[in-house]
Tab-separated table of C-alpha atoms and ligand atoms in Angstrom:
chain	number	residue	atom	x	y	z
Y	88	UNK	CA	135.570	87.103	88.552
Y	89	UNK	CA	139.800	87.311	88.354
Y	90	UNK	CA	141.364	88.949	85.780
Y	91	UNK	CA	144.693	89.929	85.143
Y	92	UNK	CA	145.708	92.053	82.410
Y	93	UNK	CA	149.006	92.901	81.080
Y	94	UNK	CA	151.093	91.918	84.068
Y	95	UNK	CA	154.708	92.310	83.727
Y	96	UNK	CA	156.972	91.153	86.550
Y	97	UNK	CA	161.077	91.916	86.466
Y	98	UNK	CA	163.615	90.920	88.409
Y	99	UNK	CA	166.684	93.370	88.336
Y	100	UNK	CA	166.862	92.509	84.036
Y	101	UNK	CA	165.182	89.801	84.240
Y	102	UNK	CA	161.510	89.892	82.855
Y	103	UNK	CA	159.834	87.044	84.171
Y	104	UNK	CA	156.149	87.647	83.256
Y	105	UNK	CA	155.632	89.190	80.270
Y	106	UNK	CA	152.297	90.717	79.663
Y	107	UNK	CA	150.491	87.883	81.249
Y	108	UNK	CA	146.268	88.289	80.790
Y	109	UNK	CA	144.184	85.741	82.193
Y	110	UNK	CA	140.354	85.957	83.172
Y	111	UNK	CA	138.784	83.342	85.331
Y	112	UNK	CA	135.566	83.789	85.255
Y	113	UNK	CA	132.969	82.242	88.068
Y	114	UNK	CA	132.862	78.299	88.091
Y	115	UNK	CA	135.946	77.940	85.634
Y	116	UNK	CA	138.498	75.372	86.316
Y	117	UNK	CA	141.596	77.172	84.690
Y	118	UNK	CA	145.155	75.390	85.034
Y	119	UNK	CA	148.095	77.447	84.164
Y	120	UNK	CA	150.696	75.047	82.134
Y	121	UNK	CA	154.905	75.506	81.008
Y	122	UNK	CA	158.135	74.096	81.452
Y	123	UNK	CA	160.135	74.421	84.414
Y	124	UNK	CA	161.251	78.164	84.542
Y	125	UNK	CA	158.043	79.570	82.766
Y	126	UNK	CA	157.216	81.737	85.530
Y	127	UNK	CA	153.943	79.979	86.841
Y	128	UNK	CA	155.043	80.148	90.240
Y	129	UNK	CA	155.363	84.220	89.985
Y	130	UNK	CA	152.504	84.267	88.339
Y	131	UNK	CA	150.741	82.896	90.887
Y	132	UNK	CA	152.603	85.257	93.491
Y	133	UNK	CA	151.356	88.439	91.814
Y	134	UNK	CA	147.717	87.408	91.240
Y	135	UNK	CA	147.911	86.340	95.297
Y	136	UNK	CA	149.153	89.353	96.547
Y	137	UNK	CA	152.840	88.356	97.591
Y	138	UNK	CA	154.427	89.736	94.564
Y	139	UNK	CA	154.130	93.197	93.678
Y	140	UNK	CA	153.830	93.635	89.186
Y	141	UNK	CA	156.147	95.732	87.735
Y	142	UNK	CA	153.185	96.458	85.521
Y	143	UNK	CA	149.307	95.924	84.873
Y	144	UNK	CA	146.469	95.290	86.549
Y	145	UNK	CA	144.880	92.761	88.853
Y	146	UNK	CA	140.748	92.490	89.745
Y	147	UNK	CA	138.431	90.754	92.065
Y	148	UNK	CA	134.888	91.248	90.617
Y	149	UNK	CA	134.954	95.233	89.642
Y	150	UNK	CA	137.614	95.708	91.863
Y	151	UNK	CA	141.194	96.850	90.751
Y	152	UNK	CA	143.564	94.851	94.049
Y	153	UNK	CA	146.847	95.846	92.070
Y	154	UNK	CA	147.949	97.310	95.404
Y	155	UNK	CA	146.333	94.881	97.942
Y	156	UNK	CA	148.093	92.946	100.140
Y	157	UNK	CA	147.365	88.974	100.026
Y	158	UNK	CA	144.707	89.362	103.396
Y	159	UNK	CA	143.200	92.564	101.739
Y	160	UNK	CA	142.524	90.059	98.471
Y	161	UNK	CA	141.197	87.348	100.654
Y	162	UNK	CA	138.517	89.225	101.998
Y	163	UNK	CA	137.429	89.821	98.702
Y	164	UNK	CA	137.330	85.914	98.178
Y	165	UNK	CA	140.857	85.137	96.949
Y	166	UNK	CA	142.170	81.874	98.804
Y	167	UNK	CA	144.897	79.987	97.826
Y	168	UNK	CA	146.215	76.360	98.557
Y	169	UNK	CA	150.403	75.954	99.355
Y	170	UNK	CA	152.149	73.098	97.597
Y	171	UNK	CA	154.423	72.988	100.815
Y	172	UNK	CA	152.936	71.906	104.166
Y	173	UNK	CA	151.294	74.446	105.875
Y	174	UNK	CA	149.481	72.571	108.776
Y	175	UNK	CA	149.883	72.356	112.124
Y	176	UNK	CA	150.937	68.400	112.790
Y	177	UNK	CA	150.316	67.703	116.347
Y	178	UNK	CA	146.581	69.261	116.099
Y	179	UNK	CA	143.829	67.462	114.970
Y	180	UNK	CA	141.961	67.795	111.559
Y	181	UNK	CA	139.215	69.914	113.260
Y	182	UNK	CA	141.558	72.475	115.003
Y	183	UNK	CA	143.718	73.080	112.238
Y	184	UNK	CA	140.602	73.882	110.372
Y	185	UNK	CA	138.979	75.980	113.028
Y	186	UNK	CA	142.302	77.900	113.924
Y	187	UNK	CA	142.285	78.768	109.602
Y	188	UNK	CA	138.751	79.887	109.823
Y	189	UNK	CA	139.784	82.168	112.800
Y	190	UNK	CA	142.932	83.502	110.929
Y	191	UNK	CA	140.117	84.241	107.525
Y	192	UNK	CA	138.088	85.996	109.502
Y	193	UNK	CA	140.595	87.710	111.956
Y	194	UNK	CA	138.546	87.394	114.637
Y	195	UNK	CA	140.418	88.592	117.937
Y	196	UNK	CA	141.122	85.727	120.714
Y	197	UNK	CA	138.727	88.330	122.761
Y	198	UNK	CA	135.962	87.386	120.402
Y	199	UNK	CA	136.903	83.515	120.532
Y	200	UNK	CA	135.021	82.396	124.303
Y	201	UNK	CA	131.553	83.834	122.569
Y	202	UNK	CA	129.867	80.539	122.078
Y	203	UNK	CA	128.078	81.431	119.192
Y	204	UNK	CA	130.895	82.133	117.505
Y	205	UNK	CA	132.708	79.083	118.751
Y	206	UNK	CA	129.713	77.238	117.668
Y	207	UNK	CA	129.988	78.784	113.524
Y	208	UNK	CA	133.704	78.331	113.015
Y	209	UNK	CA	132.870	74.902	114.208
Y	210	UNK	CA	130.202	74.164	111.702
Y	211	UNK	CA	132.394	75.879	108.698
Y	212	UNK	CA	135.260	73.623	109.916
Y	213	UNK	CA	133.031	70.386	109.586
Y	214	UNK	CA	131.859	71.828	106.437
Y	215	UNK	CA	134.878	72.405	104.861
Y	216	UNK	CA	136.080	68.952	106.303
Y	217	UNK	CA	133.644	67.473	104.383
Y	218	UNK	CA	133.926	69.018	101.218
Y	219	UNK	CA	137.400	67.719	100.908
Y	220	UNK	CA	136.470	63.807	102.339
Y	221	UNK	CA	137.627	64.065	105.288
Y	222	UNK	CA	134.149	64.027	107.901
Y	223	UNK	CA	135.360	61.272	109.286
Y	224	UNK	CA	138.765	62.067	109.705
Y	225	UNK	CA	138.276	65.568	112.316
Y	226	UNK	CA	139.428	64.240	115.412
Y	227	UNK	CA	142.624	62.624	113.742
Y	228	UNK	CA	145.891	63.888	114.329
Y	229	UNK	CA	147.560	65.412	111.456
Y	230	UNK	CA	150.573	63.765	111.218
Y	231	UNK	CA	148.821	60.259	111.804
Y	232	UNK	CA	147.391	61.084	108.348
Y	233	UNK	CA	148.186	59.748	105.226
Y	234	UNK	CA	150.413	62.407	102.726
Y	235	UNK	CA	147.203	62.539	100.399
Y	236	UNK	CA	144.881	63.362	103.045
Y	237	UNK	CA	147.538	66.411	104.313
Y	238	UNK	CA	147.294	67.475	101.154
Y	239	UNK	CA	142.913	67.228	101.192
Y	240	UNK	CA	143.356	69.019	104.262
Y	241	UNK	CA	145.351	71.977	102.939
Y	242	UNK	CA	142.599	72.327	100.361
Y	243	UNK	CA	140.092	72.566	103.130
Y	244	UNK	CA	142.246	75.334	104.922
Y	245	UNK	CA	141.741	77.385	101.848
Y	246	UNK	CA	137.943	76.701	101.549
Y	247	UNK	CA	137.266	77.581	105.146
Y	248	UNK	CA	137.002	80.984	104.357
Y	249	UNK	CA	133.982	80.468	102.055
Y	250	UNK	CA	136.247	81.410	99.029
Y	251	UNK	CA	135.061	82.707	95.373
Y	252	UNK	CA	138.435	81.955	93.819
Y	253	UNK	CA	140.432	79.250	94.971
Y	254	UNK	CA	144.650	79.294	93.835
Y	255	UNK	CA	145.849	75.316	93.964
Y	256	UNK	CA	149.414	75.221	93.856
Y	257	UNK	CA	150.129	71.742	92.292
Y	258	UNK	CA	147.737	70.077	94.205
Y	259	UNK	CA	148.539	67.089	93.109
Y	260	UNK	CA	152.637	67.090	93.085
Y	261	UNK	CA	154.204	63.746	95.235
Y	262	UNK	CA	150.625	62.028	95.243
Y	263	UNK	CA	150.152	58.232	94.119
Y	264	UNK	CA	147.645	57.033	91.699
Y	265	UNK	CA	144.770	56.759	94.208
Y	266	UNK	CA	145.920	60.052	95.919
Y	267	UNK	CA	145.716	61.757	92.527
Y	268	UNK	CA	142.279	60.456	91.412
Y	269	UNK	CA	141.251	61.542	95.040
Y	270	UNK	CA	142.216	64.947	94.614
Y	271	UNK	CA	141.158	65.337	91.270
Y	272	UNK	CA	137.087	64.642	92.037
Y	273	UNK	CA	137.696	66.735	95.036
Y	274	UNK	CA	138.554	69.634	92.647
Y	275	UNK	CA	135.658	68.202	90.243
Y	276	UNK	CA	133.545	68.081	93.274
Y	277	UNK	CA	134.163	71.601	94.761
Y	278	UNK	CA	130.963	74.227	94.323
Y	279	UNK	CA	130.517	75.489	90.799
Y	280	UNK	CA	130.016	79.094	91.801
Y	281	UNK	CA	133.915	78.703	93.221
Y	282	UNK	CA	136.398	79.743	90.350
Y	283	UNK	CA	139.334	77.634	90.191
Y	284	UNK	CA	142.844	78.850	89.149
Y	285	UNK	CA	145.440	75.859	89.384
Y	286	UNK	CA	148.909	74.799	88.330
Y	287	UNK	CA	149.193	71.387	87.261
Y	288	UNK	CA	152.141	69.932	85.495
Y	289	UNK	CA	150.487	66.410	84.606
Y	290	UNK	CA	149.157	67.488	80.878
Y	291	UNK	CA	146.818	64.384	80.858
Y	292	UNK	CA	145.423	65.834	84.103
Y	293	UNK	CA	144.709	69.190	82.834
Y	294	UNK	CA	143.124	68.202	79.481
Y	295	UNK	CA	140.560	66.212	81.139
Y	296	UNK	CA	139.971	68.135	84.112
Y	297	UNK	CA	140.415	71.563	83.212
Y	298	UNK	CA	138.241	73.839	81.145
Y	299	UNK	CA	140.492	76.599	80.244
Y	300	UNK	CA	144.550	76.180	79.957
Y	301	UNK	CA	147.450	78.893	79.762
Y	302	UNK	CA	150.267	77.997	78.129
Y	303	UNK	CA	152.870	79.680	79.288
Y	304	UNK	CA	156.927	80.124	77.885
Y	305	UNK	CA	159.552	81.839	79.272
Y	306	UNK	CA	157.127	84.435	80.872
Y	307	UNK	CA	154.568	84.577	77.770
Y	308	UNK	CA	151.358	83.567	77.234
Y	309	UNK	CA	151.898	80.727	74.388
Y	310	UNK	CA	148.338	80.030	74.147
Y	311	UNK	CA	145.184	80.104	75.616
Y	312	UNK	CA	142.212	78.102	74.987
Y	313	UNK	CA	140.020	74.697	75.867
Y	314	UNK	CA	141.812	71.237	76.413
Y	315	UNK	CA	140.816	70.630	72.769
Y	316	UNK	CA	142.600	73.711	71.243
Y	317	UNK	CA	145.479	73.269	73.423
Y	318	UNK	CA	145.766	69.414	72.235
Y	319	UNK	CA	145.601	70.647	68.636
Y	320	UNK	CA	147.442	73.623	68.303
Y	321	UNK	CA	150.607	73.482	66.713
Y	322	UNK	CA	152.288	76.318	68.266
Y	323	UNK	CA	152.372	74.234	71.175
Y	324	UNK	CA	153.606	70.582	69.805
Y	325	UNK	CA	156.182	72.491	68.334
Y	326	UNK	CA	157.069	73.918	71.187
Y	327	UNK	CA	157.168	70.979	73.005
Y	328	UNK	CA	157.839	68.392	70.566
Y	329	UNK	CA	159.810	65.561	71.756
Y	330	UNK	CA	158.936	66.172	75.391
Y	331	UNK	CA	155.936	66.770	77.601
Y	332	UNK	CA	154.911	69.837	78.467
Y	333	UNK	CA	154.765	70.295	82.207
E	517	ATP	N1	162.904	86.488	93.252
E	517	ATP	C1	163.448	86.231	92.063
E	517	ATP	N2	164.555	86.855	91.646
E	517	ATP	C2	165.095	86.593	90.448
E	517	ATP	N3	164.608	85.698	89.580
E	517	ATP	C3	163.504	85.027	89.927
E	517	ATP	C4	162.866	85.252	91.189
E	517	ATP	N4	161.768	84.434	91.252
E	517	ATP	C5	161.753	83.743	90.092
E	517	ATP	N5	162.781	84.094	89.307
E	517	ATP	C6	163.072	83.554	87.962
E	517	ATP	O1	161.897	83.686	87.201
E	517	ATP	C7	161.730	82.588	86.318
E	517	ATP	C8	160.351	81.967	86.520
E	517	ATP	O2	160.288	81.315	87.783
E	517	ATP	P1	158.978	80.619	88.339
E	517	ATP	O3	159.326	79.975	89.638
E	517	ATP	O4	157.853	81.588	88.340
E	517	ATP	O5	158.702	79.515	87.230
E	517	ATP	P2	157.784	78.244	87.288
E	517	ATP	O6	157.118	78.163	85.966
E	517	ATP	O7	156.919	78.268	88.490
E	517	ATP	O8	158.832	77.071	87.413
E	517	ATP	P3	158.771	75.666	88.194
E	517	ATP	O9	157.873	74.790	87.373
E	517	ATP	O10	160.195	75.223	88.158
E	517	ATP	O11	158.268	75.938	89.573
E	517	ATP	C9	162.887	81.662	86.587
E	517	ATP	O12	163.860	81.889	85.606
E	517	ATP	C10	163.375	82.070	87.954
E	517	ATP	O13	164.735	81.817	88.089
């Protein structure tokens, strides 16, 4: 479904990714793991679009969208989740939702008074608002909401556009307990035909939520592998022996 091969990424002398590979395959929860610094973040940029690799290759499916820009990738089914706040406080739930859906599908305001229309990005809006718990939340102001359910909501943005790969940016940075576990069967709970791609720096998180994790170090793939191979492999205890790998 995604895969990246080879990707190299410099910065003046600075190589920041170096000949990253990753393949996400349809219905895989992947989380991307490293120290602060480990270029997770860039990562992240180049598979989205924003970034530009100094080398290899990027595909959606069978096709190569190395050059694409981040809307050109997202009508292929890329979508990705911001760790910062991307929502519009003083609208409700619903029309932050409905105003994404019209931004995904780059509809024209001309094309917005058709009722039928009106009427769909309505239903995807309640969709999506469901998906991520929050039905019975659509006619609540944004900022009335609590921080875990702005973060639910910025999920939803991203599904909104019927996604087949969904980026997560730390979705679960700044959250409580609750918050966290909230989030987490959200993630669980989204469709298994969506592939997920997501950094997470809680390590207890991603071994029992995740079913593939890339280690990465100082812009290297360390390792790749299940929870299980991850937990066991000594190239990475070693690495991070003595602290926590996050
Ligand atoms: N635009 C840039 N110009 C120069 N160096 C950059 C640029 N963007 C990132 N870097 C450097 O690339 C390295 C990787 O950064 P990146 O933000 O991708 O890491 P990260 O793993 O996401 O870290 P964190 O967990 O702190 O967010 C860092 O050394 C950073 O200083």
């Amino acid at each position: 479904m995604l895969r990246a091969e080879n990707l190299v990424k410099t910065f003046g002398a600075l190589e920041v990714t170096k000949r990253v590979s990753i393949h996400v395959p349809i219905g895989v929860r992947h989380a991307i793991i490293g120290p602060n610094g480990a270029g997770k973040t860039t990562l992240f940029n180049l598979i989205a679009g924003e970034l530009q690799p100094s080398a290899g290759r990027i595909l959606i499916g069978e096709t190569d969208v190395t050059r694409l820009a981040p809307d050109g990738r997202a009508r292929l089914g890329l979508a990705r989740s911001f760790q910062k706040n991307n929502l519009f406080p003083r609208q409700t739930v619903r029309e932050n939702l409905v105003l994404a859906d019209i931004a995904a599908r780059g509809y024209g305001w001309e094309f917005w008074p058709r009722l039928s229309a009106r009427k769909d990005a309505h239903a995807r809006a309640a969709a999506a608002a469901e998906r991520v718990g929050l039905a019975d939340m659509l006619d609540r102001t944004v900022s009335a909401l609590s921080y875990g359910a702005q973060r639910q909501l910025e999920v939803g943005l991203a599904l909104v556009a019927e996604p087949k790969i969904l980026l997560l940016d730390e979705p679960t940075s700044g959250m409580s307990p609750e918050e966290t576990a909230r989030m987490l069967r959200l993630v669980d709970d989204l469709p298994r035909d969506l592939a997920v791609l997501l950094i997470e720096h809680d390590m207890d998180l991603v071994f029992a939520h995740a079913d593939r994790i890339t280690v990465l170090n100082y812009g290297e793939v360390l390792m790749e592998g299940t929870p299980e191979e991850v937990r066991g492999s000594a190239v990475v205890q070693e690495t991070y022996l003595g602290g926590e790998v996050a």
